[in-house]
Amino acid sequence: MGADPLVALLAACAQSDRAAFEQLYRQTSAKLFGVALRIVRQEDLAEEVLQDCYIRIWNRAGDYREGLAAPMTWMASIVRNRSLDWLRRANPEVIDVDGEIIERVASDGEGPLAALERLQDGAALAHCLRELEAKQRQAILLAFHDGLSHSELANHLREPLGTVKTWVRRGLAKLKACLGARPGS
Amino acid sequence: MNLDRKPELQQRLAAEFALGTLRGRARQRFRRFMAEDAVLAAAVQDWELRLAPMAAAVAPVQPPARVWRAIQERIGGAAVRPDGIWANLAFWRNLGLAASGMAAGLLAAIVFISPQAPSPAPAPMVVRVPSNEMAATYLAVLSDPKTQKPMLVVSAGRSSNELWVKTLDPAIHVPDRSLELWALPPGQAPKSLGVVAPSEKMTALKLVAAADLAFADVPALAVSLEPAGGSPTGAPTGPVLYTGPFLKYW
């Protein structure tokens, strides 16, 4: 995993070091805000999510285990979970899933995969995503990045719900087989 | 659902939880299973780790500066804080807790606001409700702690994204200063709800979420006196003028 400076910052946060927390925020907030914004799609909600998540990170920094995940992975999981909870609670009609989302994930998914490949721990996942059928890959990328539910996926891919569910399920199973039973192995 | 005996289903749900396609009640139910089942929790974590690099590949977006200020306030450690009562988060916490404790007792007082003898009887207070809604479900009457005189009424429908603030006495407005309304969640820093318009009897303030979400954990509200336009720091900087419990009716 290399010497990730965020590991030391999280360790300092666990000791209630406010300066370290500010450093951590400066270095990670733009990325995490990007993650939240894509899922909840409203700036004010994304700001609330980000606030809540950093409070959680501050309170739970001691729970972070270096051997298990990179700090960014751990923090991104917190943000994704919180964002998905907000989506569940917010009035679904307020959230306007428009064609823009589909535009961003081109059918061959080159954009996000290229970005993924450049990441130290993203190359294997990018490789395995490329191994999927295009439809499976697209459904998984949309679900992950944009927080689309099965029925939203079905609407936007103009396919029956059952078909989309199958793509997601088979796509995930193939990903697991490709990546190995344990992540990072 | 007995997940123990269905490892395949376990794996599938763990994957869909991490991906985000497990939604709504199913998501909440699964989260409860996870809390009790270390194997399931580990399966979810494995999936989160598998997929997480995708999150790191998302284009960064700089959040506005107010987010960091709000976070600092909430952890009680802003680098620069005004001195005095506002610097003391415990004051706000206690205010919120005290208000929630008093809520039941004050409910009667709010519903039947009776004239304070022997002072001249104020006109009976009527909260006008927009005709297309049955009634406000969240209601606060904010009063002056010294005189107990009600000064503002704050209300919202439970699924509404608007909060209505009615000024009972136009004389409460101070030239060149603003009255700012705050939510007082227990154990947290006050959250600004906006500035009360000086020229209107009714101010509509926009909420970031429907009232039921925004006020799930807000037992009390307060109004503070701030520089024109509202607090420059995102936290109250002036004296607290009016407070009151914030109640959900039905």
Tab-separated table of N, CA and C in Angstrom, chain B residues 64-161:
chain	number	residue	atom	x	y	z
B	64	PRO	N	-17.818	24.213	-0.946
B	64	PRO	CA	-17.735	25.598	-0.486
B	64	PRO	C	-17.124	25.681	0.919
B	65	ALA	N	-16.541	26.842	1.232
B	65	ALA	CA	-15.827	27.008	2.508
B	65	ALA	C	-16.737	26.815	3.708
B	66	ARG	N	-18.047	27.083	3.517
B	66	ARG	CA	-18.939	26.975	4.674
B	66	ARG	C	-19.019	25.554	5.223
B	67	VAL	N	-18.706	24.555	4.384
B	67	VAL	CA	-18.777	23.170	4.857
B	67	VAL	C	-17.729	22.948	5.951
B	68	TRP	N	-16.528	23.410	5.707
B	68	TRP	CA	-15.468	23.239	6.705
B	68	TRP	C	-15.791	24.018	7.978
B	69	ARG	N	-16.322	25.223	7.806
B	69	ARG	CA	-16.686	26.021	8.995
B	69	ARG	C	-17.726	25.277	9.831
B	70	ALA	N	-18.710	24.696	9.139
B	70	ALA	CA	-19.764	23.983	9.869
B	70	ALA	C	-19.196	22.757	10.577
B	71	ILE	N	-18.266	22.073	9.922
B	71	ILE	CA	-17.661	20.893	10.545
B	71	ILE	C	-16.896	21.308	11.794
B	72	GLN	N	-16.134	22.385	11.667
B	72	GLN	CA	-15.379	22.874	12.830
B	72	GLN	C	-16.308	23.194	13.990
B	73	GLU	N	-17.421	23.847	13.641
B	73	GLU	CA	-18.374	24.184	14.688
B	73	GLU	C	-18.889	22.917	15.362
B	74	ARG	N	-19.156	21.922	14.557
B	74	ARG	CA	-19.765	20.716	15.119
B	74	ARG	C	-18.799	19.909	15.967
B	75	ILE	N	-17.496	20.010	15.676
B	75	ILE	CA	-16.574	19.296	16.563
B	75	ILE	C	-16.128	20.209	17.702
B	76	GLY	N	-16.711	21.405	17.722
B	76	GLY	CA	-16.459	22.297	18.858
B	76	GLY	C	-15.054	22.845	18.893
B	77	GLY	N	-14.445	23.018	17.750
B	77	GLY	CA	-13.064	23.480	17.792
B	77	GLY	C	-12.692	24.421	16.675
B	78	ALA	N	-13.557	25.393	16.371
B	78	ALA	CA	-13.210	26.370	15.353
B	78	ALA	C	-11.937	27.087	15.767
B	79	ALA	N	-11.075	27.357	14.794
B	79	ALA	CA	-9.798	27.997	15.101
B	79	ALA	C	-10.032	29.369	15.722
B	80	VAL	N	-10.936	30.142	15.153
B	80	VAL	CA	-11.229	31.470	15.676
B	80	VAL	C	-12.691	31.479	16.095
B	81	ARG	N	-12.902	31.732	17.361
B	81	ARG	CA	-14.275	31.761	17.845
B	81	ARG	C	-14.506	33.050	18.604
B	82	PRO	N	-15.691	33.608	18.467
B	82	PRO	CA	-15.981	34.767	19.277
B	82	PRO	C	-16.073	34.337	20.736
B	83	ASP	N	-15.695	35.243	21.624
B	83	ASP	CA	-15.766	34.906	23.041
B	83	ASP	C	-17.199	35.017	23.528
B	84	GLY	N	-17.382	34.692	24.767
B	84	GLY	CA	-18.692	34.865	25.361
B	84	GLY	C	-19.531	33.629	25.258
B	85	ILE	N	-20.799	33.830	25.449
B	85	ILE	CA	-21.705	32.699	25.594
B	85	ILE	C	-21.771	31.864	24.324
B	86	TRP	N	-21.543	32.517	23.173
B	86	TRP	CA	-21.659	31.783	21.915
B	86	TRP	C	-20.505	30.842	21.709
B	87	ALA	N	-19.407	31.116	22.423
B	87	ALA	CA	-18.259	30.233	22.267
B	87	ALA	C	-18.516	28.921	22.999
B	88	ASN	N	-19.512	28.917	23.834
B	88	ASN	CA	-19.745	27.768	24.681
B	88	ASN	C	-20.835	26.876	24.098
B	89	LEU	N	-20.370	25.807	23.452
B	89	LEU	CA	-21.330	24.902	22.826
B	89	LEU	C	-22.272	24.307	23.855
B	90	ALA	N	-21.742	24.111	25.066
B	90	ALA	CA	-22.570	23.483	26.100
B	90	ALA	C	-23.803	24.327	26.365
B	91	PHE	N	-23.646	25.635	26.219
B	91	PHE	CA	-24.797	26.503	26.427
B	91	PHE	C	-25.925	26.140	25.474
B	92	TRP	N	-25.520	25.956	24.206
B	92	TRP	CA	-26.542	25.629	23.194
B	92	TRP	C	-27.134	24.254	23.427
B	93	ARG	N	-26.234	23.326	23.795
B	93	ARG	CA	-26.729	21.984	24.057
B	93	ARG	C	-27.765	22.013	25.155
B	94	ASN	N	-27.411	22.703	26.229
B	94	ASN	CA	-28.310	22.721	27.373
B	94	ASN	C	-29.612	23.406	27.018
B	95	LEU	N	-29.478	24.450	26.222
B	95	LEU	CA	-30.682	25.152	25.801
B	95	LEU	C	-31.604	24.200	25.043
B	96	GLY	N	-30.985	23.446	24.123
B	96	GLY	CA	-31.775	22.495	23.338
B	96	GLY	C	-32.399	21.428	24.223
B	97	LEU	N	-31.595	20.898	25.151
B	97	LEU	CA	-32.101	19.826	26.014
B	97	LEU	C	-33.172	20.351	26.950
B	98	ALA	N	-32.894	21.510	27.524
B	98	ALA	CA	-33.855	22.082	28.451
B	98	ALA	C	-35.167	22.327	27.715
B	99	ALA	N	-35.037	22.846	26.520
B	99	ALA	CA	-36.244	23.154	25.763
B	99	ALA	C	-37.023	21.886	25.460
B	100	SER	N	-36.297	20.795	25.138
B	100	SER	CA	-37.025	19.576	24.814
B	100	SER	C	-37.684	19.026	26.068
B	101	GLY	N	-37.021	19.186	27.210
B	101	GLY	CA	-37.612	18.739	28.462
B	101	GLY	C	-38.854	19.529	28.805
B	102	MET	N	-38.781	20.810	28.498
B	102	MET	CA	-39.906	21.675	28.830
B	102	MET	C	-41.038	21.528	27.835
B	103	ALA	N	-40.713	20.892	26.723
B	103	ALA	CA	-41.651	20.913	25.604
B	103	ALA	C	-43.055	20.502	26.024
B	104	ALA	N	-43.128	19.372	26.730
B	104	ALA	CA	-44.450	18.877	27.072
B	104	ALA	C	-45.196	19.900	27.906
B	105	GLY	N	-44.502	20.459	28.871
B	105	GLY	CA	-45.143	21.425	29.757
B	105	GLY	C	-45.581	22.665	29.013
B	106	LEU	N	-44.755	23.055	28.057
B	106	LEU	CA	-45.060	24.295	27.356
B	106	LEU	C	-46.117	24.108	26.285
B	107	LEU	N	-46.356	22.854	25.934
B	107	LEU	CA	-47.299	22.596	24.861
B	107	LEU	C	-48.630	23.272	25.155
B	108	ALA	N	-49.094	23.078	26.383
B	108	ALA	CA	-50.370	23.671	26.755
B	108	ALA	C	-50.306	25.185	26.572
B	109	ALA	N	-49.198	25.756	26.994
B	109	ALA	CA	-49.055	27.203	26.917
B	109	ALA	C	-49.103	27.669	25.462
B	110	ILE	N	-48.574	26.845	24.598
B	110	ILE	CA	-48.547	27.247	23.193
B	110	ILE	C	-49.939	27.141	22.586
B	111	VAL	N	-50.604	26.064	22.918
B	111	VAL	CA	-51.903	25.846	22.309
B	111	VAL	C	-52.918	26.868	22.826
B	112	PHE	N	-52.862	27.098	24.115
B	112	PHE	CA	-53.796	28.079	24.668
B	112	PHE	C	-53.014	29.276	25.165
B	113	ILE	N	-52.515	30.065	24.231
B	113	ILE	CA	-51.736	31.199	24.704
B	113	ILE	C	-52.673	32.161	25.390
B	114	SER	N	-52.511	32.240	26.678
B	114	SER	CA	-53.448	33.051	27.438
B	114	SER	C	-52.813	34.392	27.728
B	115	PRO	N	-53.609	35.406	27.829
B	115	PRO	CA	-53.084	36.722	28.134
B	115	PRO	C	-52.346	36.693	29.457
B	116	GLN	N	-51.264	37.427	29.522
B	116	GLN	CA	-50.492	37.472	30.756
B	116	GLN	C	-51.095	38.541	31.662
B	117	ALA	N	-51.826	38.128	32.629
B	117	ALA	CA	-52.338	39.114	33.586
B	117	ALA	C	-51.162	39.685	34.361
B	118	PRO	N	-51.121	40.922	34.771
B	118	PRO	CA	-52.154	41.903	34.538
B	118	PRO	C	-51.850	42.791	33.331
B	119	SER	N	-50.878	42.415	32.517
B	119	SER	CA	-50.539	43.255	31.369
B	119	SER	C	-51.701	43.247	30.377
B	120	PRO	N	-51.741	44.257	29.514
B	120	PRO	CA	-52.838	44.327	28.548
B	120	PRO	C	-52.897	43.043	27.737
B	121	ALA	N	-54.048	42.510	27.566
B	121	ALA	CA	-54.188	41.230	26.895
B	121	ALA	C	-53.811	41.342	25.429
B	122	PRO	N	-52.830	40.527	24.978
B	122	PRO	CA	-52.556	40.521	23.544
B	122	PRO	C	-53.720	39.877	22.800
B	123	ALA	N	-53.871	40.242	21.559
B	123	ALA	CA	-54.949	39.649	20.762
B	123	ALA	C	-54.746	38.143	20.718
B	124	PRO	N	-55.808	37.371	20.696
B	124	PRO	CA	-55.662	35.916	20.590
B	124	PRO	C	-54.855	35.598	19.339
B	125	MET	N	-53.950	34.647	19.472
B	125	MET	CA	-53.067	34.384	18.358
B	125	MET	C	-53.662	33.335	17.451
B	126	VAL	N	-53.703	33.634	16.177
B	126	VAL	CA	-54.217	32.670	15.217
B	126	VAL	C	-53.114	32.388	14.214
B	127	VAL	N	-52.764	31.147	14.074
B	127	VAL	CA	-51.765	30.790	13.072
B	127	VAL	C	-52.509	30.459	11.788
B	128	ARG	N	-52.312	31.292	10.801
B	128	ARG	CA	-53.003	31.054	9.546
B	128	ARG	C	-52.249	29.996	8.760
B	129	VAL	N	-52.981	29.056	8.258
B	129	VAL	CA	-52.361	27.931	7.583
B	129	VAL	C	-52.695	28.016	6.097
B	130	PRO	N	-51.701	27.812	5.222
B	130	PRO	CA	-52.020	27.832	3.798
B	130	PRO	C	-53.167	26.863	3.515
B	131	SER	N	-54.123	27.293	2.707
B	131	SER	CA	-55.378	26.564	2.599
B	131	SER	C	-55.217	25.170	1.979
B	132	ASN	N	-54.126	24.970	1.230
B	132	ASN	CA	-53.993	23.668	0.587
B	132	ASN	C	-53.350	22.627	1.502
B	133	GLU	N	-53.026	22.999	2.723
B	133	GLU	CA	-52.464	22.033	3.654
B	133	GLU	C	-53.389	21.905	4.840
B	134	MET	N	-53.436	20.708	5.398
B	134	MET	CA	-54.311	20.528	6.539
B	134	MET	C	-53.885	21.451	7.660
B	135	ALA	N	-52.639	21.381	8.024
B	135	ALA	CA	-52.127	22.223	9.095
B	135	ALA	C	-50.628	22.058	9.162
B	136	ALA	N	-49.976	22.985	9.858
B	136	ALA	CA	-48.558	22.824	10.101
B	136	ALA	C	-48.381	21.646	11.046
B	137	THR	N	-47.344	20.841	10.815
B	137	THR	CA	-47.114	19.762	11.758
B	137	THR	C	-45.949	20.083	12.686
B	138	TYR	N	-45.073	20.987	12.268
B	138	TYR	CA	-43.998	21.431	13.151
B	138	TYR	C	-44.304	22.857	13.564
B	139	LEU	N	-44.250	23.103	14.844
B	139	LEU	CA	-44.615	24.430	15.311
B	139	LEU	C	-43.745	24.843	16.492
B	140	ALA	N	-43.277	26.077	16.445
B	140	ALA	CA	-42.558	26.637	17.590
B	140	ALA	C	-43.077	28.043	17.828
B	141	VAL	N	-43.258	28.386	19.067
B	141	VAL	CA	-43.519	29.774	19.430
B	141	VAL	C	-42.287	30.251	20.178
B	142	LEU	N	-41.618	31.241	19.610
B	142	LEU	CA	-40.394	31.724	20.237
B	142	LEU	C	-40.729	32.946	21.077
B	143	SER	N	-40.301	32.903	22.316
B	143	SER	CA	-40.646	34.014	23.186
B	143	SER	C	-39.414	34.595	23.851
B	144	ASP	N	-39.618	35.774	24.358
B	144	ASP	CA	-38.572	36.466	25.093
B	144	ASP	C	-38.460	35.795	26.462
B	145	PRO	N	-37.268	35.258	26.803
B	145	PRO	CA	-37.166	34.511	28.054
B	145	PRO	C	-37.489	35.364	29.289
B	146	LYS	N	-37.284	36.678	29.173
B	146	LYS	CA	-37.533	37.523	30.361
B	146	LYS	C	-39.020	37.759	30.569
B	147	THR	N	-39.706	38.129	29.495
B	147	THR	CA	-41.114	38.494	29.647
B	147	THR	C	-42.059	37.348	29.338
B	148	GLN	N	-41.511	36.263	28.733
B	148	GLN	CA	-42.336	35.131	28.297
B	148	GLN	C	-43.320	35.531	27.199
B	149	LYS	N	-43.113	36.701	26.638
B	149	LYS	CA	-44.041	37.152	25.611
B	149	LYS	C	-43.710	36.484	24.273
B	150	PRO	N	-44.686	35.862	23.624
B	150	PRO	CA	-44.400	35.248	22.327
B	150	PRO	C	-44.105	36.294	21.267
B	151	MET	N	-43.050	36.091	20.512
B	151	MET	CA	-42.623	37.077	19.530
B	151	MET	C	-42.682	36.557	18.101
B	152	LEU	N	-42.408	35.267	17.913
B	152	LEU	CA	-42.423	34.712	16.563
B	152	LEU	C	-43.068	33.331	16.594
B	153	VAL	N	-43.718	32.993	15.490
B	153	VAL	CA	-44.246	31.642	15.329
B	153	VAL	C	-43.567	31.028	14.112
B	154	VAL	N	-43.044	29.822	14.284
B	154	VAL	CA	-42.353	29.143	13.194
B	154	VAL	C	-43.105	27.846	12.909
B	155	SER	N	-43.393	27.603	11.650
B	155	SER	CA	-44.149	26.386	11.346
B	155	SER	C	-43.743	25.802	10.007
B	156	ALA	N	-43.973	24.509	9.872
B	156	ALA	CA	-43.698	23.829	8.601
B	156	ALA	C	-44.575	22.597	8.486
B	157	GLY	N	-45.029	22.307	7.288
B	157	GLY	CA	-45.707	21.040	7.024
B	157	GLY	C	-44.659	19.947	7.011
B	158	ARG	N	-45.048	18.724	7.340
B	158	ARG	CA	-44.012	17.724	7.542
B	158	ARG	C	-43.258	17.347	6.267
B	159	SER	N	-43.916	17.444	5.117
B	159	SER	CA	-43.185	17.090	3.896
B	159	SER	C	-42.783	18.329	3.109
B	160	SER	N	-42.957	19.491	3.741
B	160	SER	CA	-42.667	20.734	3.039
B	160	SER	C	-41.183	21.084	3.125
B	161	ASN	N	-40.688	21.762	2.107
B	161	ASN	CA	-39.320	22.257	2.134
B	161	ASN	C	-39.266	23.729	2.528
